[in-house]
Tab-separated table of C-alpha atoms in Angstrom:
chain	number	residue	atom	x	y	z
A	138	VAL	CA	174.900	303.132	112.074
A	139	PRO	CA	174.513	305.499	109.150
A	140	ASP	CA	172.895	302.615	107.150
A	141	ARG	CA	170.661	301.534	109.866
A	142	VAL	CA	169.261	305.110	110.252
A	143	GLU	CA	168.819	305.684	106.617
A	144	ASN	CA	166.734	302.101	106.014
A	145	SER	CA	164.955	303.145	109.124
A	146	PHE	CA	164.107	306.487	107.879
A	147	LEU	CA	163.222	304.662	104.302
A	148	ALA	CA	160.980	302.375	105.908
A	149	THR	CA	159.274	305.179	107.835
A	150	TRP	CA	158.509	307.008	104.483
A	151	LYS	CA	157.406	304.183	103.113
A	152	GLU	CA	154.746	303.341	105.574
A	153	ILE	CA	153.178	306.967	105.837
A	154	GLU	CA	153.134	306.968	102.003
A	155	ARG	CA	150.864	303.505	102.120
A	156	ARG	CA	148.775	305.046	104.596
A	157	GLU	CA	148.145	308.566	102.910
A	158	ALA	CA	147.333	306.944	99.156
A	159	GLY	CA	144.986	304.850	100.993
A	160	ARG	CA	143.280	307.557	102.364
A	161	THR	CA	143.929	309.444	99.224
A	162	ARG	CA	141.835	306.692	97.231
A	163	ASP	CA	139.085	306.508	99.798
A	164	TYR	CA	138.527	310.156	99.301
A	165	LEU	CA	139.063	310.078	95.199
A	166	GLN	CA	135.954	307.386	95.252
A	167	GLN	CA	133.615	309.739	96.730
A	168	ALA	CA	134.835	313.221	95.918
A	169	ALA	CA	132.132	315.609	94.441
A	170	PHE	CA	132.160	316.184	90.462
A	171	GLY	CA	134.722	318.863	90.137
A	172	ASN	CA	138.339	319.152	88.174
A	173	LEU	CA	139.762	316.653	90.430
A	174	SER	CA	137.150	313.729	90.407
A	175	SER	CA	136.931	314.374	86.513
A	176	VAL	CA	141.024	314.124	86.164
A	177	VAL	CA	140.754	310.554	88.017
A	178	ARG	CA	137.767	309.070	86.333
A	179	ILE	CA	139.832	309.998	83.098
A	180	LEU	CA	143.308	308.533	83.747
A	181	GLN	CA	141.766	305.589	85.650
A	182	ARG	CA	139.555	304.897	82.226
A	183	VAL	CA	141.881	306.090	79.547
A	184	PRO	CA	142.702	302.820	77.287
A	185	ALA	CA	145.968	301.406	77.767
A	186	GLN	CA	149.267	302.187	75.540
A	187	THR	CA	147.356	305.718	75.337
A	188	VAL	CA	149.725	308.847	74.954
A	189	VAL	CA	148.361	311.366	77.557
A	190	HIS	CA	149.273	314.608	77.031
A	191	LEU	CA	148.690	316.666	80.624
A	192	GLY	CA	148.294	320.378	80.515
A	193	ASN	CA	149.864	323.126	82.641
A	194	SER	CA	148.479	324.696	86.258
A	195	SER	CA	145.477	322.665	87.519
A	196	THR	CA	145.754	319.399	85.314
A	197	ILE	CA	149.173	318.666	86.138
A	198	ARG	CA	148.774	318.856	89.660
A	199	LEU	CA	145.675	317.028	89.926
A	200	SER	CA	147.064	314.158	88.150
A	201	GLN	CA	149.961	313.763	90.053
A	202	LEU	CA	147.903	313.127	93.053
A	203	LEU	CA	147.188	309.776	91.326
A	204	GLU	CA	149.641	306.898	90.720
A	205	ALA	CA	150.896	306.539	86.999
A	206	ARG	CA	149.845	303.860	85.206
A	207	SER	CA	152.556	301.654	83.692
A	208	ASP	CA	150.777	300.973	80.412
A	209	LEU	CA	150.339	304.705	79.538
A	210	VAL	CA	152.859	307.193	78.265
A	211	TYR	CA	152.629	310.853	79.833
A	212	TYR	CA	153.959	314.097	78.175
A	213	SER	CA	153.608	317.960	79.920
A	214	ASN	CA	155.388	320.864	79.222
A	215	ARG	CA	155.136	321.657	83.108
A	216	GLY	CA	158.635	322.915	82.693
A	217	THR	CA	157.801	326.046	80.796
A	218	SER	CA	154.947	326.951	83.469
A	219	GLY	CA	153.181	328.643	81.095
A	220	ILE	CA	149.623	327.527	79.443
A	221	ASP	CA	151.093	328.337	75.362
A	222	GLY	CA	151.866	325.389	73.365
A	223	SER	CA	149.941	322.889	75.196
A	224	LEU	CA	147.592	321.988	72.162
A	225	SER	CA	150.354	322.508	69.409
A	226	GLY	CA	152.731	320.205	71.086
A	227	ALA	CA	150.162	317.483	71.530
A	228	ALA	CA	148.828	317.929	67.710
A	229	GLY	CA	152.270	317.523	66.632
A	230	ALA	CA	153.126	314.722	68.564
A	231	ALA	CA	150.119	312.858	67.342
A	232	MET	CA	150.426	313.750	63.655
A	233	VAL	CA	153.884	311.417	63.862
A	234	SER	CA	152.341	308.699	65.969
A	235	ASP	CA	150.144	305.746	65.096
A	236	GLN	CA	149.233	305.319	68.889
A	237	GLN	CA	146.186	307.234	70.309
A	238	HIS	CA	146.663	310.543	71.920
A	239	LEU	CA	144.638	312.151	74.502
A	240	LEU	CA	145.367	315.958	75.734
A	241	ILE	CA	143.921	316.999	79.274
A	242	LEU	CA	143.927	320.889	79.671
A	243	GLY	CA	142.119	323.789	81.107
A	244	ASP	CA	139.908	326.493	79.264
A	245	LEU	CA	142.229	329.004	79.107
A	246	SER	CA	145.268	326.676	77.812
A	247	PHE	CA	142.588	325.211	74.939
A	248	VAL	CA	141.336	329.085	74.367
A	249	TYR	CA	145.008	330.595	74.278
A	250	ASP	CA	146.321	327.907	71.965
A	251	SER	CA	143.088	327.069	70.118
A	252	ASN	CA	144.599	327.838	66.466
A	253	GLY	CA	146.576	324.516	67.391
A	254	LEU	CA	143.372	323.337	65.735
A	255	TRP	CA	144.009	325.071	62.449
A	256	ASN	CA	145.212	322.364	60.589
A	257	LYS	CA	143.991	320.482	57.312
A	258	ASP	CA	145.845	317.351	58.532
A	259	PHE	CA	144.590	317.533	61.971
A	260	PRO	CA	145.623	314.032	63.633
A	261	GLU	CA	142.212	311.882	64.201
A	262	ASN	CA	144.100	310.055	66.558
A	263	LEU	CA	144.207	312.912	69.212
A	264	LYS	CA	141.099	313.545	71.283
A	265	ILE	CA	141.182	316.639	73.619
A	266	VAL	CA	139.383	317.169	77.490
A	267	VAL	CA	138.968	320.816	78.209
A	268	LEU	CA	138.379	320.834	82.092
A	269	ASN	CA	136.063	324.455	81.994
A	270	ASP	CA	136.134	326.153	85.168
A	271	GLY	CA	135.757	329.184	83.838
A	272	GLY	CA	138.937	330.847	84.071
A	273	GLY	CA	142.122	330.206	85.828
A	274	GLY	CA	140.781	328.282	88.496
A	275	ILE	CA	144.426	327.293	89.883
A	276	PHE	CA	144.608	330.407	91.690
A	277	ARG	CA	141.927	329.830	93.955
A	278	LEU	CA	143.963	326.810	95.499
A	279	LEU	CA	146.210	329.388	96.689
A	280	ASP	CA	145.811	331.445	100.001
A	281	GLY	CA	147.416	334.892	98.879
A	282	PRO	CA	145.979	335.715	95.667
A	283	GLY	CA	142.095	335.109	96.922
A	284	ARG	CA	142.712	338.014	99.331
A	285	MET	CA	143.194	340.623	96.482
A	286	ASN	CA	140.123	342.856	95.722
A	287	PHE	CA	141.332	342.231	91.922
A	288	PHE	CA	141.224	338.288	92.470
A	289	GLU	CA	138.288	337.801	90.379
A	290	GLU	CA	139.141	339.996	87.462
A	291	PHE	CA	142.752	339.726	86.803
A	292	SER	CA	143.954	336.121	88.555
A	293	VAL	CA	141.107	334.092	87.602
A	294	THR	CA	140.601	335.655	83.901
A	295	HIS	CA	137.311	334.910	83.239
A	296	HIS	CA	136.420	334.797	79.418
A	297	PRO	CA	133.151	334.733	77.366
A	298	VAL	CA	134.424	332.271	74.853
A	299	SER	CA	132.093	329.189	73.759
A	300	LEU	CA	134.308	326.103	73.698
A	301	GLU	CA	131.932	324.349	71.457
A	302	LEU	CA	131.724	327.301	68.843
A	303	LEU	CA	135.575	327.746	68.829
A	304	SER	CA	135.693	323.996	68.181
A	305	GLY	CA	133.107	323.903	65.363
A	306	ALA	CA	134.884	326.953	64.090
A	307	PHE	CA	137.985	324.564	63.040
A	308	GLY	CA	135.702	321.572	62.073
A	309	ARG	CA	136.319	319.857	65.582
A	310	ARG	CA	133.121	317.647	66.748
A	311	PHE	CA	132.343	318.779	70.480
A	312	ALA	CA	130.210	317.086	73.185
A	313	ARG	CA	130.240	318.564	76.869
A	314	ALA	CA	129.700	316.810	80.329
A	315	THR	CA	128.358	318.528	83.370
A	316	SER	CA	128.256	315.052	85.844
A	317	LEU	CA	130.505	312.469	86.497
A	318	GLN	CA	127.666	310.175	85.201
A	319	GLU	CA	127.493	312.221	81.826
A	320	LEU	CA	131.600	312.357	81.739
A	321	ASP	CA	131.362	308.466	81.554
A	322	HIS	CA	129.137	308.308	78.781
A	323	GLN	CA	130.995	310.973	76.690
A	324	LEU	CA	134.757	309.426	77.703
A	325	GLU	CA	133.796	306.199	76.467
A	326	SER	CA	132.457	308.077	72.924
A	327	LEU	CA	135.778	309.821	72.605
A	328	CYS	CA	137.724	307.311	72.721
A	329	SER	CA	135.894	304.892	70.752
A	330	PRO	CA	137.051	304.460	67.166
A	331	GLY	CA	134.916	306.014	64.265
A	332	THR	CA	132.829	308.361	66.395
A	333	GLY	CA	134.817	311.474	65.071
A	334	LEU	CA	134.386	313.242	68.247
A	335	SER	CA	137.479	315.443	69.154
A	336	VAL	CA	136.958	317.804	71.977
A	337	LEU	CA	135.510	316.815	75.440
A	338	GLU	CA	134.644	319.739	77.621
A	339	VAL	CA	133.971	319.045	81.217
A	340	ASP	CA	131.913	322.029	82.291
A	341	THR	CA	132.946	322.406	86.262
A	342	ALA	CA	132.215	326.029	86.488
A	343	ASP	CA	129.791	325.255	89.206
A	344	SER	CA	131.610	322.970	91.346
A	345	ASP	CA	133.650	324.022	94.314
A	346	ASN	CA	136.698	322.908	93.018
A	347	SER	CA	138.971	324.488	95.644
A	348	ARG	CA	137.167	323.125	98.457
A	349	ILE	CA	137.154	319.652	97.225
A	350	PHE	CA	141.086	319.949	96.489
A	351	LYS	CA	141.491	321.472	99.894
A	352	GLU	CA	139.545	318.841	101.627
A	353	LEU	CA	141.398	316.171	100.054
A	354	PHE	CA	144.405	317.569	102.227
A	355	SER	CA	142.268	318.220	105.294
A	356	SER	CA	140.880	314.548	105.547
């Protein structure tokens, strides 16, 4: 009897999983430009055999809404629950590898660990995509912090840093995307050999990232 109960539970779980995965795919195909749709686009189009490094907070959370590709290798420092070291870790991994590496991280992670770009032998096989939502956008997804009167100043952590100037200070060639169409174009250039492009900023500061994310689950 226990085996039959267990098998019935597993079958029910799998059926719900298949149904919800289908709904998720349908929503993601028409989702507006923002962090979520950008992560979907990037992880769908990155070339096979790429080593993908996922930054903390929003990046790793959003990526786990997608089914992992068997032709990619994934790394993340999620276990540390902090933004420090994402860029440095990816740079170090790429330096001792012949494979193409792609780092996807948020603007705060990028700014916080920008000295990871400070290396005379910076690996040209490392490409960086920065999801710039104008601060710690992950906290907009949580109900509690948003009700605090100090939310915008201390939880979101807005900053005045120009990612283009910061990248240029370390000699890294930079591009920006402000729509899915621009993202497609710039991503192709980023992943193509010989372009010299290192850092791609996906500017989603004007997108309603919180609404898009919550709409996925309400749908």
